[in-house]
Amino acid sequence: NNYAKNILEKTSFSDFFKLDKTIIYADEQTNGRGRLNREFFSPKNTGLYFSLIYIPKEKICDPAFITTTACVAVCKQLENFYNNSIDCKIKWVNDIYLNNKKICGILTEGVFDSNSQKIGAFVIGIGINICTENYPDELKHKAGSISKDTLSEIDKRKLIKNISQNIFDYYYYIIHMLLQEHHYQLYLNN
């Protein structure tokens, strides 16, 4: 997320929207973190570690929708990718569990736009333990992974692309439903 936020902060306002839906992927994270700056163990070639830049064109109703939408999208896409042989569970609001162990963390951070005095962009960081092993002692009983098998580069890219697309699709669907509800309430009140 830090890398994505640095890119956003160095981008001129006229080029800002060109970064919308940018995906930044890493084979490992040396400073992976979650909420409350908790460390996220993410060794080389054992997981999917990526950040999405989202620059909303609509008014943000509630930024928490982005994180919850991302959780649902990741769960659904992982279950689909693994042919429904896994059953992911969401630990509210930003963790995904499999077999009672954390396999994924999601961290959404806003980037302030000094021109509008509002949050101008979001960075959605996602870390998924695919075949991670050899956890530090403090994580051995809490953290898990999906499989013993590594993913090919093609499968990694496909999974990241599908997760990212699902996040945006789900989020736009929720916003659309909320707008319909808002218009309906306005209609009832008139």
Coordinates of C-alpha atoms in Angstrom, one line a residue:
N1 CA 0.0 0.0 0.0
N2 CA 2.8 2.4 0.8
Y3 CA 4.2 2.1 -2.8
A4 CA 0.7 2.8 -4.3
K5 CA 0.2 5.8 -2.0
N6 CA 3.6 7.2 -2.9
I7 CA 2.6 6.9 -6.6
L8 CA -0.7 8.7 -5.9
E9 CA 1.0 11.5 -3.9
K10 CA 3.5 12.1 -6.7
T11 CA 0.9 12.2 -9.5
S12 CA -0.3 15.5 -10.8
F13 CA -4.1 16.2 -10.5
S14 CA -4.5 16.1 -14.3
D15 CA -3.1 12.5 -14.4
F16 CA -4.8 11.3 -11.2
F17 CA -7.7 9.5 -12.8
K18 CA -5.4 7.6 -15.1
L19 CA -4.3 5.5 -12.1
D20 CA -7.8 4.3 -11.4
K21 CA -7.9 0.5 -11.1
T22 CA -4.1 0.2 -11.2
I23 CA -2.9 -3.1 -9.8
I24 CA 0.5 -3.3 -8.1
Y25 CA 1.7 -6.8 -7.4
A26 CA 4.7 -8.1 -5.4
D27 CA 6.2 -11.6 -5.0
E28 CA 6.9 -10.8 -1.4
Q29 CA 6.5 -8.0 1.1
T30 CA 9.3 -7.0 3.4
N31 CA 7.0 -4.6 5.4
G32 CA 3.6 -6.2 5.0
R33 CA 1.1 -4.8 7.5
G34 CA -2.5 -4.8 8.4
R35 CA -4.8 -2.8 10.5
L36 CA -3.3 -1.2 13.6
N37 CA 0.1 -1.7 11.9
R38 CA 0.2 -5.4 12.7
E39 CA 2.7 -7.3 10.6
F40 CA 1.5 -9.5 7.8
F41 CA 4.0 -12.3 7.1
S42 CA 4.4 -12.5 3.4
P43 CA 7.5 -14.5 2.2
K44 CA 8.6 -14.7 -1.4
N45 CA 6.6 -16.8 -3.9
T46 CA 4.1 -18.1 -1.3
G47 CA 1.1 -15.9 -1.7
L48 CA -0.6 -13.1 -3.6
Y49 CA 0.3 -9.7 -2.4
F50 CA -1.2 -6.8 -4.3
S51 CA -2.7 -3.3 -4.0
L52 CA -5.4 -1.8 -6.0
I53 CA -5.8 1.9 -6.6
Y54 CA -9.4 3.0 -6.7
I55 CA -10.3 6.6 -7.6
P56 CA -14.1 7.0 -7.0
K57 CA -16.1 9.0 -9.5
E58 CA -19.2 8.9 -7.3
K59 CA -19.6 10.2 -3.8
I60 CA -18.5 7.7 -1.2
C61 CA -21.4 6.7 0.9
D62 CA -19.3 4.8 3.4
P63 CA -15.7 3.9 2.9
A64 CA -16.2 0.7 4.9
F65 CA -18.2 -0.7 2.0
I66 CA -14.9 -0.9 0.0
T67 CA -13.3 -3.2 2.6
T68 CA -16.4 -5.4 3.1
T69 CA -16.9 -5.6 -0.6
A70 CA -13.3 -6.7 -1.1
C71 CA -13.7 -9.4 1.5
V72 CA -16.7 -10.9 -0.2
A73 CA -15.1 -10.6 -3.6
V74 CA -11.9 -12.4 -2.4
C75 CA -13.9 -15.2 -0.7
K76 CA -16.1 -15.8 -3.7
Q77 CA -13.2 -15.7 -6.2
L78 CA -11.0 -18.0 -4.1
E79 CA -13.8 -20.5 -3.7
N80 CA -14.5 -20.3 -7.4
F81 CA -10.8 -20.7 -8.3
Y82 CA -10.4 -23.7 -6.1
N83 CA -13.6 -25.3 -7.6
N84 CA -15.6 -24.8 -4.4
S85 CA -13.3 -27.2 -2.5
I86 CA -12.6 -24.5 0.1
D87 CA -15.0 -22.7 2.4
C88 CA -13.7 -19.2 3.3
K89 CA -15.1 -17.3 6.3
I90 CA -15.0 -13.6 6.8
K91 CA -13.9 -12.3 10.2
W92 CA -15.4 -8.9 10.3
V93 CA -14.3 -6.7 8.7
N94 CA -11.0 -7.4 6.9
D95 CA -9.8 -10.9 7.5
I96 CA -10.5 -14.2 5.7
Y97 CA -10.2 -17.5 7.4
L98 CA -10.0 -21.1 6.2
N99 CA -10.1 -24.0 8.7
N100 CA -10.0 -21.5 11.6
K101 CA -6.8 -19.9 10.4
K102 CA -6.2 -16.5 8.8
I103 CA -5.3 -16.8 5.1
C104 CA -6.0 -13.3 4.0
G105 CA -5.9 -9.7 5.2
I106 CA -7.3 -6.7 3.6
L107 CA -6.2 -3.1 4.4
T108 CA -8.0 -0.2 2.7
E109 CA -6.5 3.2 3.1
G110 CA -7.7 6.6 1.9
V111 CA -5.4 9.1 0.2
F112 CA -6.4 12.7 0.9
D113 CA -6.9 15.1 -2.0
S114 CA -5.8 18.6 -0.9
N115 CA -7.6 20.2 -3.8
S116 CA -11.1 18.9 -2.9
Q117 CA -10.3 18.5 0.9
K118 CA -11.7 14.9 0.7
I119 CA -10.5 11.5 0.2
G120 CA -9.6 11.4 -3.5
A121 CA -8.4 7.8 -3.8
F122 CA -8.3 4.5 -2.0
V123 CA -5.6 1.9 -1.9
I124 CA -6.9 -1.6 -1.2
G125 CA -4.1 -3.9 -0.1
I126 CA -4.7 -7.6 -0.2
G127 CA -2.4 -10.4 1.1
I128 CA -3.4 -14.0 0.5
N129 CA -1.4 -16.9 1.9
I130 CA -1.5 -19.5 -1.0
C131 CA 1.2 -22.0 0.1
T132 CA 2.9 -20.1 2.9
E133 CA 4.6 -22.3 5.5
N134 CA 7.2 -21.8 8.3
Y135 CA 5.4 -19.1 10.1
P136 CA 7.1 -17.3 13.0
D137 CA 6.2 -18.9 16.3
E138 CA 3.7 -16.2 17.2
L139 CA 1.7 -16.9 14.1
K140 CA 1.9 -20.7 13.8
H141 CA -1.5 -21.3 15.5
K142 CA -3.2 -18.3 13.9
A143 CA -2.1 -18.1 10.3
G144 CA -2.7 -20.7 7.6
S145 CA -2.6 -21.1 3.8
I146 CA -4.9 -22.5 1.2
S147 CA -2.8 -25.2 -0.4
K148 CA 0.6 -26.9 -0.4
D149 CA 0.9 -26.1 -4.1
T150 CA 2.3 -23.0 -5.6
L151 CA 0.5 -21.1 -8.3
S152 CA 1.8 -20.6 -11.8
E153 CA 2.5 -17.1 -12.9
I154 CA -0.5 -17.3 -15.2
D155 CA -2.8 -18.5 -12.4
K156 CA -1.6 -15.7 -10.1
R157 CA -2.3 -13.1 -12.7
K158 CA -5.7 -14.6 -13.5
L159 CA -6.7 -14.8 -9.9
I160 CA -5.6 -11.2 -9.2
K161 CA -7.4 -9.9 -12.2
N162 CA -10.6 -11.8 -11.3
I163 CA -10.5 -10.7 -7.6
S164 CA -9.9 -7.1 -8.7
Q165 CA -12.7 -7.1 -11.2
N166 CA -15.1 -8.7 -8.6
I167 CA -14.3 -6.0 -6.1
F168 CA -15.2 -3.3 -8.5
D169 CA -18.3 -5.1 -9.8
Y170 CA -19.6 -5.8 -6.3
Y171 CA -18.8 -2.3 -5.2
Y172 CA -20.6 -0.6 -8.1
Y173 CA -23.6 -3.0 -7.6
I174 CA -23.8 -2.0 -3.9
I175 CA -23.6 1.8 -4.8
H176 CA -26.2 1.3 -7.5
M177 CA -28.6 -0.4 -5.0
L178 CA -28.0 2.3 -2.4
L179 CA -28.7 5.0 -4.9
Q180 CA -31.9 3.2 -6.0
E181 CA -33.0 2.9 -2.3
H182 CA -32.2 6.6 -1.8
H183 CA -34.3 7.7 -4.8
Y184 CA -37.1 5.4 -3.7
Q185 CA -37.0 7.0 -0.2
L186 CA -37.1 10.4 -1.7
Y187 CA -40.1 9.4 -3.9
L188 CA -41.9 8.1 -0.8
N189 CA -41.2 11.2 1.2
N190 CA -42.7 13.5 -1.6

